[in-house]
mmCIF file of C-alpha atoms in Angstrom:
data_model
loop_
_atom_site.group_PDB
_atom_site.id
_atom_site.type_symbol
_atom_site.label_atom_id
_atom_site.label_comp_id
_atom_site.label_asym_id
_atom_site.label_seq_id
_atom_site.Cartn_x
_atom_site.Cartn_y
_atom_site.Cartn_z
ATOM 1 C CA UNK A 15 20.783 8.669 14.128
ATOM 2 C CA UNK A 16 21.214 8.426 17.838
ATOM 3 C CA UNK A 17 19.790 4.879 17.879
ATOM 4 C CA UNK A 18 22.168 3.850 15.132
ATOM 5 C CA UNK A 19 25.136 5.168 17.004
ATOM 6 C CA UNK A 20 24.029 3.299 20.152
ATOM 7 C CA UNK A 21 23.702 0.041 18.208
ATOM 8 C CA UNK A 22 27.110 0.541 16.669
ATOM 9 C CA UNK A 23 28.639 1.025 20.116
ATOM 10 C CA UNK A 24 27.023 -2.104 21.449
ATOM 11 C CA UNK A 25 28.283 -4.126 18.503
ATOM 12 C CA UNK A 26 31.770 -2.630 18.931
ATOM 13 C CA UNK A 27 31.795 -3.671 22.669
ATOM 14 C CA UNK A 28 30.769 -7.239 21.660
ATOM 15 C CA UNK A 29 33.474 -7.428 19.045
ATOM 16 C CA UNK A 30 36.176 -6.377 21.497
ATOM 17 C CA UNK A 31 35.235 -9.011 24.089
ATOM 18 C CA UNK A 32 33.516 -6.804 26.699
ATOM 19 C CA UNK A 33 32.023 -8.317 29.727
ATOM 20 C CA UNK A 34 30.637 -7.055 33.023
ATOM 21 C CA UNK A 35 32.878 -6.938 36.100
ATOM 22 C CA UNK A 36 34.052 -8.819 38.011
ATOM 23 C CA UNK A 37 36.355 -10.765 35.664
ATOM 24 C CA UNK A 38 38.855 -13.568 35.891
ATOM 25 C CA UNK A 39 41.041 -14.399 32.884
ATOM 26 C CA UNK A 40 44.032 -16.698 32.684
ATOM 27 C CA UNK A 41 46.388 -18.219 30.078
ATOM 28 C CA UNK A 42 45.825 -21.729 28.670
ATOM 29 C CA UNK A 43 42.817 -24.102 29.267
ATOM 30 C CA UNK A 44 43.447 -24.340 33.056
ATOM 31 C CA UNK A 45 39.751 -24.399 34.018
ATOM 32 C CA UNK A 46 40.128 -25.361 37.629
ATOM 33 C CA UNK A 47 42.433 -22.420 38.200
ATOM 34 C CA UNK A 48 39.832 -20.087 36.792
ATOM 35 C CA UNK A 49 37.174 -21.547 38.943
ATOM 36 C CA UNK A 50 39.294 -21.318 42.100
ATOM 37 C CA UNK A 51 40.032 -17.674 41.445
ATOM 38 C CA UNK A 52 36.299 -16.934 40.756
ATOM 39 C CA UNK A 53 35.249 -18.663 43.990
ATOM 40 C CA UNK A 54 37.676 -16.521 45.924
ATOM 41 C CA UNK A 55 36.098 -13.345 44.461
ATOM 42 C CA UNK A 56 32.522 -14.614 45.027
ATOM 43 C CA UNK A 57 33.175 -15.485 48.615
ATOM 44 C CA UNK A 58 34.310 -11.905 49.430
ATOM 45 C CA UNK A 59 38.053 -12.291 48.769
ATOM 46 C CA UNK A 60 40.185 -9.582 47.216
ATOM 47 C CA UNK A 61 41.594 -9.641 43.705
ATOM 48 C CA UNK A 62 44.979 -10.633 45.270
ATOM 49 C CA UNK A 63 43.135 -13.585 46.999
ATOM 50 C CA UNK A 64 41.672 -14.627 43.638
ATOM 51 C CA UNK A 65 45.058 -14.513 41.825
ATOM 52 C CA UNK A 66 46.763 -16.409 44.559
ATOM 53 C CA UNK A 67 44.082 -19.063 44.832
ATOM 54 C CA UNK A 68 43.875 -19.521 41.047
ATOM 55 C CA UNK A 69 47.643 -19.905 40.570
ATOM 56 C CA UNK A 70 47.939 -22.095 43.661
ATOM 57 C CA UNK A 71 45.325 -24.452 42.235
ATOM 58 C CA UNK A 72 47.570 -24.932 39.203
ATOM 59 C CA UNK A 73 50.565 -25.525 41.492
ATOM 60 C CA UNK A 74 48.701 -28.266 43.329
ATOM 61 C CA UNK A 75 47.351 -29.897 40.128
ATOM 62 C CA UNK A 76 50.679 -29.495 38.310
ATOM 63 C CA UNK A 77 48.883 -27.927 35.279
ATOM 64 C CA UNK A 78 50.245 -29.536 32.124
ATOM 65 C CA UNK A 79 53.442 -30.327 34.005
ATOM 66 C CA UNK A 80 54.675 -26.830 33.598
ATOM 67 C CA UNK A 81 53.347 -25.312 36.852
ATOM 68 C CA UNK A 82 54.188 -26.606 40.339
ATOM 69 C CA UNK A 83 56.283 -29.466 41.577
ATOM 70 C CA UNK A 84 57.476 -32.482 39.620
ATOM 71 C CA UNK A 85 57.968 -30.778 36.268
ATOM 72 C CA UNK A 86 60.647 -29.100 34.079
ATOM 73 C CA UNK A 87 63.757 -30.567 35.772
ATOM 74 C CA UNK A 88 66.887 -28.595 35.093
ATOM 75 C CA UNK A 89 70.361 -29.895 34.023
ATOM 76 C CA UNK A 90 70.815 -31.441 37.474
ATOM 77 C CA UNK A 91 67.374 -33.022 37.591
ATOM 78 C CA UNK A 92 65.956 -30.468 40.139
ATOM 79 C CA UNK A 93 62.595 -28.722 39.799
ATOM 80 C CA UNK A 94 62.611 -25.112 40.890
ATOM 81 C CA UNK A 95 59.746 -22.587 40.804
ATOM 82 C CA UNK A 96 59.110 -18.991 39.849
ATOM 83 C CA UNK A 97 56.150 -16.835 40.610
ATOM 84 C CA UNK A 98 55.015 -13.232 41.132
ATOM 85 C CA UNK A 99 51.916 -11.315 42.187
ATOM 86 C CA UNK A 100 51.075 -7.620 41.713
ATOM 87 C CA UNK A 101 48.612 -5.250 43.469
ATOM 88 C CA UNK A 102 47.247 -2.876 40.826
ATOM 89 C CA UNK A 103 46.094 -0.396 43.521
ATOM 90 C CA UNK A 104 49.378 0.042 45.404
ATOM 91 C CA UNK A 105 51.799 -1.176 42.688
ATOM 92 C CA UNK A 106 53.319 -3.478 45.251
ATOM 93 C CA UNK A 107 54.854 -6.633 43.822
ATOM 94 C CA UNK A 108 56.141 -9.826 45.410
ATOM 95 C CA UNK A 109 58.177 -12.365 43.391
ATOM 96 C CA UNK A 110 60.238 -15.433 43.915
ATOM 97 C CA UNK A 111 62.727 -17.106 41.449
ATOM 98 C CA UNK A 112 64.719 -20.371 41.578
ATOM 99 C CA UNK A 113 62.625 -21.327 44.552
ATOM 100 C CA UNK A 114 63.577 -24.750 45.975
ATOM 101 C CA UNK A 115 61.691 -27.255 48.197
ATOM 102 C CA UNK A 116 58.490 -25.133 48.460
ATOM 103 C CA UNK A 117 55.422 -26.189 46.493
ATOM 104 C CA UNK A 118 53.373 -22.993 46.988
ATOM 105 C CA UNK A 119 55.435 -20.496 45.067
ATOM 106 C CA UNK A 120 52.593 -17.952 44.543
ATOM 107 C CA UNK A 121 52.000 -17.967 48.296
ATOM 108 C CA UNK A 122 55.654 -17.215 48.952
ATOM 109 C CA UNK A 123 55.617 -14.456 46.361
ATOM 110 C CA UNK A 124 52.667 -12.859 48.221
ATOM 111 C CA UNK A 125 54.564 -13.153 51.488
ATOM 112 C CA UNK A 126 57.502 -11.324 49.937
ATOM 113 C CA UNK A 127 55.073 -8.489 49.080
ATOM 114 C CA UNK A 128 53.235 -8.428 52.419
ATOM 115 C CA UNK A 129 55.985 -9.351 54.886
ATOM 116 C CA UNK A 130 59.021 -7.581 53.597
ATOM 117 C CA UNK A 131 59.907 -4.274 51.901
ATOM 118 C CA UNK A 132 61.551 -6.042 49.002
ATOM 119 C CA UNK A 133 60.113 -7.017 45.614
ATOM 120 C CA UNK A 134 61.895 -10.285 44.781
ATOM 121 C CA UNK A 135 63.793 -13.003 46.598
ATOM 122 C CA UNK A 136 65.729 -15.769 44.747
ATOM 123 C CA UNK A 137 67.336 -19.080 45.220
ATOM 124 C CA UNK A 138 68.156 -20.785 48.466
ATOM 125 C CA UNK A 139 67.563 -17.623 50.435
ATOM 126 C CA UNK A 140 63.993 -17.399 49.102
ATOM 127 C CA UNK A 141 63.496 -20.980 50.316
ATOM 128 C CA UNK A 142 64.805 -20.181 53.747
ATOM 129 C CA UNK A 143 62.544 -17.136 53.919
ATOM 130 C CA UNK A 144 59.504 -19.299 52.962
ATOM 131 C CA UNK A 145 60.406 -21.799 55.683
ATOM 132 C CA UNK A 146 60.651 -19.007 58.265
ATOM 133 C CA UNK A 147 57.233 -17.777 57.171
ATOM 134 C CA UNK A 148 55.779 -21.179 57.820
ATOM 135 C CA UNK A 149 55.776 -22.775 54.415
ATOM 136 C CA UNK A 150 56.517 -26.526 54.542
ATOM 137 C CA UNK A 151 59.714 -27.757 52.881
ATOM 138 C CA UNK A 152 59.053 -30.719 50.599
ATOM 139 C CA UNK A 153 60.792 -32.523 47.823
ATOM 140 C CA UNK A 154 59.630 -31.157 44.476
ATOM 141 C CA UNK A 155 60.991 -34.156 42.552
ATOM 142 C CA UNK A 156 58.545 -36.932 41.327
ATOM 143 C CA UNK A 157 59.006 -40.160 39.532
ATOM 144 C CA UNK A 158 57.837 -38.472 36.330
ATOM 145 C CA UNK A 159 60.471 -35.630 36.594
ATOM 146 C CA UNK A 160 63.147 -38.206 37.469
ATOM 147 C CA UNK A 161 62.240 -40.197 34.295
ATOM 148 C CA UNK A 162 62.357 -37.013 32.197
ATOM 149 C CA UNK A 163 65.778 -36.267 33.509
ATOM 150 C CA UNK A 164 67.046 -39.862 33.073
ATOM 151 C CA UNK A 165 65.924 -40.031 29.424
ATOM 152 C CA UNK A 166 67.552 -36.626 28.742
ATOM 153 C CA UNK A 167 70.893 -37.932 30.140
ATOM 154 C CA UNK A 168 70.549 -41.085 27.980
ATOM 155 C CA UNK A 169 70.089 -38.848 24.971
ATOM 156 C CA UNK A 170 73.405 -37.033 25.488
ATOM 157 C CA UNK A 171 71.575 -34.143 27.220
ATOM 158 C CA UNK A 172 69.604 -33.112 24.126
ATOM 159 C CA UNK A 173 68.190 -30.501 23.870
ATOM 160 C CA UNK A 174 70.056 -27.999 26.074
ATOM 161 C CA UNK A 175 70.532 -24.300 26.213
ATOM 162 C CA UNK A 176 74.340 -24.008 26.042
ATOM 163 C CA UNK A 177 76.343 -22.252 23.325
ATOM 164 C CA UNK A 178 79.956 -21.225 22.786
ATOM 165 C CA UNK A 179 81.155 -23.906 25.160
ATOM 166 C CA UNK A 180 83.218 -27.089 25.057
ATOM 167 C CA UNK A 181 82.540 -29.988 24.725
ATOM 168 C CA UNK A 182 80.120 -29.546 21.841
ATOM 169 C CA UNK A 183 76.729 -29.071 23.582
ATOM 170 C CA UNK A 184 74.905 -30.389 20.526
ATOM 171 C CA UNK A 185 76.543 -33.794 20.958
ATOM 172 C CA UNK A 186 77.410 -34.277 24.585
ATOM 173 C CA UNK A 187 76.704 -33.492 28.207
ATOM 174 C CA UNK A 188 78.913 -31.222 30.372
ATOM 175 C CA UNK A 189 80.542 -30.143 32.485
ATOM 176 C CA UNK A 190 81.201 -27.310 30.018
ATOM 177 C CA UNK A 191 83.854 -24.730 29.717
ATOM 178 C CA UNK A 192 84.095 -21.630 27.672
ATOM 179 C CA UNK A 193 85.355 -21.474 24.074
ATOM 180 C CA UNK A 194 85.783 -18.656 21.636
ATOM 181 C CA UNK A 195 82.502 -16.924 20.883
ATOM 182 C CA UNK A 196 81.374 -17.424 17.334
ATOM 183 C CA UNK A 197 79.450 -14.779 15.393
ATOM 184 C CA UNK A 198 75.983 -16.075 14.829
ATOM 185 C CA UNK A 199 72.490 -14.923 14.099
ATOM 186 C CA UNK A 200 69.421 -15.622 16.089
ATOM 187 C CA UNK A 201 69.483 -19.443 15.808
ATOM 188 C CA UNK A 202 66.590 -21.883 16.049
ATOM 189 C CA UNK A 203 65.505 -22.465 19.588
ATOM 190 C CA UNK A 204 64.193 -25.695 21.096
ATOM 191 C CA UNK A 205 60.470 -24.885 21.112
ATOM 192 C CA UNK A 206 58.137 -27.247 23.007
ATOM 193 C CA UNK A 207 54.617 -26.014 23.642
ATOM 194 C CA UNK A 208 54.629 -28.042 26.890
ATOM 195 C CA UNK A 209 57.731 -26.208 28.138
ATOM 196 C CA UNK A 210 56.181 -22.800 28.147
ATOM 197 C CA UNK A 211 52.719 -23.196 29.784
ATOM 198 C CA UNK A 212 53.071 -20.622 32.551
ATOM 199 C CA UNK A 213 49.829 -19.743 34.181
ATOM 200 C CA UNK A 214 49.280 -16.047 34.050
ATOM 201 C CA UNK A 215 46.172 -14.747 35.725
ATOM 202 C CA UNK A 216 44.225 -11.450 35.933
ATOM 203 C CA UNK A 217 41.452 -10.649 38.398
ATOM 204 C CA UNK A 218 39.363 -7.491 38.430
ATOM 205 C CA UNK A 219 36.508 -7.077 40.904
ATOM 206 C CA UNK A 220 33.320 -5.005 40.631
ATOM 207 C CA UNK A 221 35.001 -1.842 41.980
ATOM 208 C CA UNK A 222 37.715 -2.048 39.325
ATOM 209 C CA UNK A 223 40.501 -3.234 41.635
ATOM 210 C CA UNK A 224 43.050 -5.166 39.585
ATOM 211 C CA UNK A 225 45.657 -7.714 40.377
ATOM 212 C CA UNK A 226 47.807 -10.159 38.263
ATOM 213 C CA UNK A 227 50.140 -13.019 38.910
ATOM 214 C CA UNK A 228 52.041 -15.962 37.409
ATOM 215 C CA UNK A 229 53.486 -19.296 38.468
ATOM 216 C CA UNK A 230 55.775 -21.722 36.652
ATOM 217 C CA UNK A 231 58.403 -24.324 37.001
ATOM 218 C CA UNK A 232 60.357 -22.847 34.105
ATOM 219 C CA UNK A 233 61.986 -24.415 31.135
ATOM 220 C CA UNK A 234 62.734 -28.080 30.978
ATOM 221 C CA UNK A 235 66.472 -28.879 31.028
ATOM 222 C CA UNK A 236 67.337 -25.301 31.806
ATOM 223 C CA UNK A 237 70.790 -24.286 33.103
ATOM 224 C CA UNK A 238 70.515 -24.273 36.901
ATOM 225 C CA UNK A 239 69.750 -20.827 38.191
ATOM 226 C CA UNK A 240 68.014 -19.718 35.073
ATOM 227 C CA UNK A 241 65.071 -17.378 35.663
ATOM 228 C CA UNK A 242 62.488 -16.647 32.912
ATOM 229 C CA UNK A 243 59.987 -13.930 32.400
ATOM 230 C CA UNK A 244 57.237 -15.122 34.811
ATOM 231 C CA UNK A 245 58.564 -13.525 38.003
ATOM 232 C CA UNK A 246 59.835 -10.412 36.216
ATOM 233 C CA UNK A 247 57.514 -7.353 36.703
ATOM 234 C CA UNK A 248 56.339 -6.044 33.361
ATOM 235 C CA UNK A 249 57.400 -9.179 31.548
ATOM 236 C CA UNK A 250 55.476 -12.132 33.129
ATOM 237 C CA UNK A 251 52.605 -9.840 34.290
ATOM 238 C CA UNK A 252 51.677 -6.274 35.143
ATOM 239 C CA UNK A 253 48.731 -4.699 36.817
ATOM 240 C CA UNK A 254 47.571 -1.060 37.331
ATOM 241 C CA UNK A 255 44.039 -0.365 38.551
ATOM 242 C CA UNK A 256 44.002 2.911 36.586
ATOM 243 C CA UNK A 257 44.401 1.047 33.295
ATOM 244 C CA UNK A 258 44.220 -2.738 33.462
ATOM 245 C CA UNK A 259 46.486 -5.754 33.411
ATOM 246 C CA UNK A 260 48.284 -8.227 31.217
ATOM 247 C CA UNK A 261 50.069 -11.581 31.587
ATOM 248 C CA UNK A 262 52.343 -13.377 29.171
ATOM 249 C CA UNK A 263 53.341 -16.941 28.480
ATOM 250 C CA UNK A 264 55.944 -18.433 26.167
ATOM 251 C CA UNK A 265 59.645 -18.313 25.533
ATOM 252 C CA UNK A 266 60.543 -16.264 28.601
ATOM 253 C CA UNK A 267 64.193 -15.793 27.697
ATOM 254 C CA UNK A 268 63.089 -13.874 24.682
ATOM 255 C CA UNK A 269 59.893 -12.253 25.916
ATOM 256 C CA UNK A 270 61.405 -10.747 29.026
ATOM 257 C CA UNK A 271 63.626 -8.562 26.892
ATOM 258 C CA UNK A 272 60.555 -6.637 25.702
ATOM 259 C CA UNK A 273 58.415 -6.257 28.825
ATOM 260 C CA UNK A 274 55.303 -7.187 26.858
ATOM 261 C CA UNK A 275 52.896 -7.066 29.843
ATOM 262 C CA UNK A 276 54.004 -3.502 30.844
ATOM 263 C CA UNK A 277 53.765 -2.373 27.248
ATOM 264 C CA UNK A 278 50.267 -3.737 26.807
ATOM 265 C CA UNK A 279 49.029 -1.988 29.976
ATOM 266 C CA UNK A 280 50.558 1.274 28.851
ATOM 267 C CA UNK A 281 48.867 0.899 25.499
ATOM 268 C CA UNK A 282 45.544 0.384 27.241
ATOM 269 C CA UNK A 283 46.216 3.413 29.388
ATOM 270 C CA UNK A 284 46.568 5.457 26.205
ATOM 271 C CA UNK A 285 43.246 4.213 24.786
ATOM 272 C CA UNK A 286 44.034 0.955 22.964
ATOM 273 C CA UNK A 287 41.487 -1.757 23.428
ATOM 274 C CA UNK A 288 42.886 -4.963 25.033
ATOM 275 C CA UNK A 289 42.987 -6.983 21.872
ATOM 276 C CA UNK A 290 44.958 -4.314 20.007
ATOM 277 C CA UNK A 291 47.234 -3.821 22.977
ATOM 278 C CA UNK A 292 48.016 -7.576 23.135
ATOM 279 C CA UNK A 293 48.693 -7.625 19.395
ATOM 280 C CA UNK A 294 51.035 -4.595 19.576
ATOM 281 C CA UNK A 295 53.027 -6.249 22.400
ATOM 282 C CA UNK A 296 53.504 -9.449 20.315
ATOM 283 C CA UNK A 297 54.357 -7.400 17.212
ATOM 284 C CA UNK A 298 57.152 -5.627 19.076
ATOM 285 C CA UNK A 299 58.801 -8.971 19.775
ATOM 286 C CA UNK A 300 58.154 -10.338 16.244
ATOM 287 C CA UNK A 301 60.264 -7.535 14.734
ATOM 288 C CA UNK A 302 63.364 -9.119 16.263
ATOM 289 C CA UNK A 303 62.387 -12.774 16.722
ATOM 290 C CA UNK A 304 59.815 -13.689 14.073
ATOM 291 C CA UNK A 305 59.641 -17.306 15.086
ATOM 292 C CA UNK A 306 59.388 -16.892 18.873
ATOM 293 C CA UNK A 307 56.862 -18.806 20.824
ATOM 294 C CA UNK A 308 54.569 -16.677 22.886
ATOM 295 C CA UNK A 309 51.147 -15.276 23.760
ATOM 296 C CA UNK A 310 49.637 -12.588 26.072
ATOM 297 C CA UNK A 311 46.265 -11.861 27.644
ATOM 298 C CA UNK A 312 45.027 -8.323 28.415
ATOM 299 C CA UNK A 313 42.072 -6.836 30.300
ATOM 300 C CA UNK A 314 41.119 -3.285 31.121
ATOM 301 C CA UNK A 315 39.066 -1.849 33.885
ATOM 302 C CA UNK A 316 35.893 -1.378 31.810
ATOM 303 C CA UNK A 317 35.558 -5.182 31.387
ATOM 304 C CA UNK A 318 37.062 -5.562 27.935
ATOM 305 C CA UNK A 319 39.574 -8.397 27.400
ATOM 306 C CA UNK A 320 41.660 -9.821 24.610
ATOM 307 C CA UNK A 321 44.635 -12.044 23.647
ATOM 308 C CA UNK A 322 47.203 -12.373 20.999
ATOM 309 C CA UNK A 323 49.896 -14.944 20.007
ATOM 310 C CA UNK A 324 52.695 -15.380 17.470
ATOM 311 C CA UNK A 325 51.907 -17.783 14.659
ATOM 312 C CA UNK A 326 54.465 -20.629 14.622
ATOM 313 C CA UNK A 327 54.028 -24.329 13.739
ATOM 314 C CA UNK A 328 53.494 -25.291 17.366
ATOM 315 C CA UNK A 329 51.147 -22.407 18.100
ATOM 316 C CA UNK A 330 48.572 -21.420 15.497
ATOM 317 C CA UNK A 331 45.759 -20.838 18.044
ATOM 318 C CA UNK A 332 45.946 -19.703 21.645
ATOM 319 C CA UNK A 333 43.460 -20.834 24.257
ATOM 320 C CA UNK A 334 42.641 -19.032 27.405
ATOM 321 C CA UNK A 335 39.978 -19.077 30.155
ATOM 322 C CA UNK A 336 37.469 -16.332 31.157
ATOM 323 C CA UNK A 337 34.845 -16.288 33.933
ATOM 324 C CA UNK A 338 32.362 -13.483 34.658
ATOM 325 C CA UNK A 339 28.992 -13.111 36.402
ATOM 326 C CA UNK A 340 27.395 -13.491 32.994
ATOM 327 C CA UNK A 341 29.023 -16.840 32.251
ATOM 328 C CA UNK A 342 28.909 -18.097 35.894
ATOM 329 C CA UNK A 343 31.367 -20.760 34.801
ATOM 330 C CA UNK A 344 34.866 -20.842 33.282
ATOM 331 C CA UNK A 345 34.561 -20.356 29.484
ATOM 332 C CA UNK A 346 37.235 -21.501 27.043
ATOM 333 C CA UNK A 347 38.224 -18.776 24.520
ATOM 334 C CA UNK A 348 40.659 -18.813 21.661
ATOM 335 C CA UNK A 349 42.379 -16.504 19.285
ATOM 336 C CA UNK A 350 44.034 -17.147 15.986
ATOM 337 C CA UNK A 351 47.766 -16.368 16.063
ATOM 338 C CA UNK A 352 49.178 -13.882 13.525
#
């Protein structure tokens, strides 16, 4: 009887996605980011070092055009960046939003955490802070982002994210002014899988120290000043070394309203395995927005990990990366959306 129970426990651990620590896991098939984070851990770096190095790799490589410079131009053609990093031991957080001219957004986020008593800096003031801290000011625009912006203008600024304004935003560009608010239900949103590929990363070392972070250039053709879920604590990511961590990706304007990363970590704290916690966080959003685009990764301090995603035409399966001492290389994982 004892042997049977032991065998059942082993099979359960395998089914839930258990691995030995340390562990690096990140959203989307950004293999080089996983490898960079893993190298940081293996060379004696902290979990914060791992998260920073992993996200920074995506910023340099412009992962899928949705992280780093030269992607997702806003209505004026400018690329701006959002990022955050969280220490699961101290619960300290550093975040930046609407960051201009600075390519290393995750590095600036960490500087906010370690060199100020604040949690988030935004806009031009965040850029000035970064320059004062030694980060190099550079143009974030590229020929590719200029072309995306030019084609958008030629197409009468479609799609865009305006409503209840004049002239009619579905037919023309601005400048826009207010008009009477019309009663409406949750309308169809302009979902593009390549507009939402935030890198979210979790690192857990052999002692159970946890960190999480995100980096993104936001939503293509967004209204200038728009901030999504990525730099929002509990929405884009959350880490607590007494429970685990989670990181989300997708339609940030919707997802940030539900703090899915915080919810998933609290569910794991109360005994839910990571896969179940991820699924519950997605289900909470689905109750209100059944067709939202989004996914989440979760990991706890015992080495279990999981993921979940909402099943929509543009996202039927979600891919994410994992690296452990057992794999000794980034491994592509996937989960069917529900």
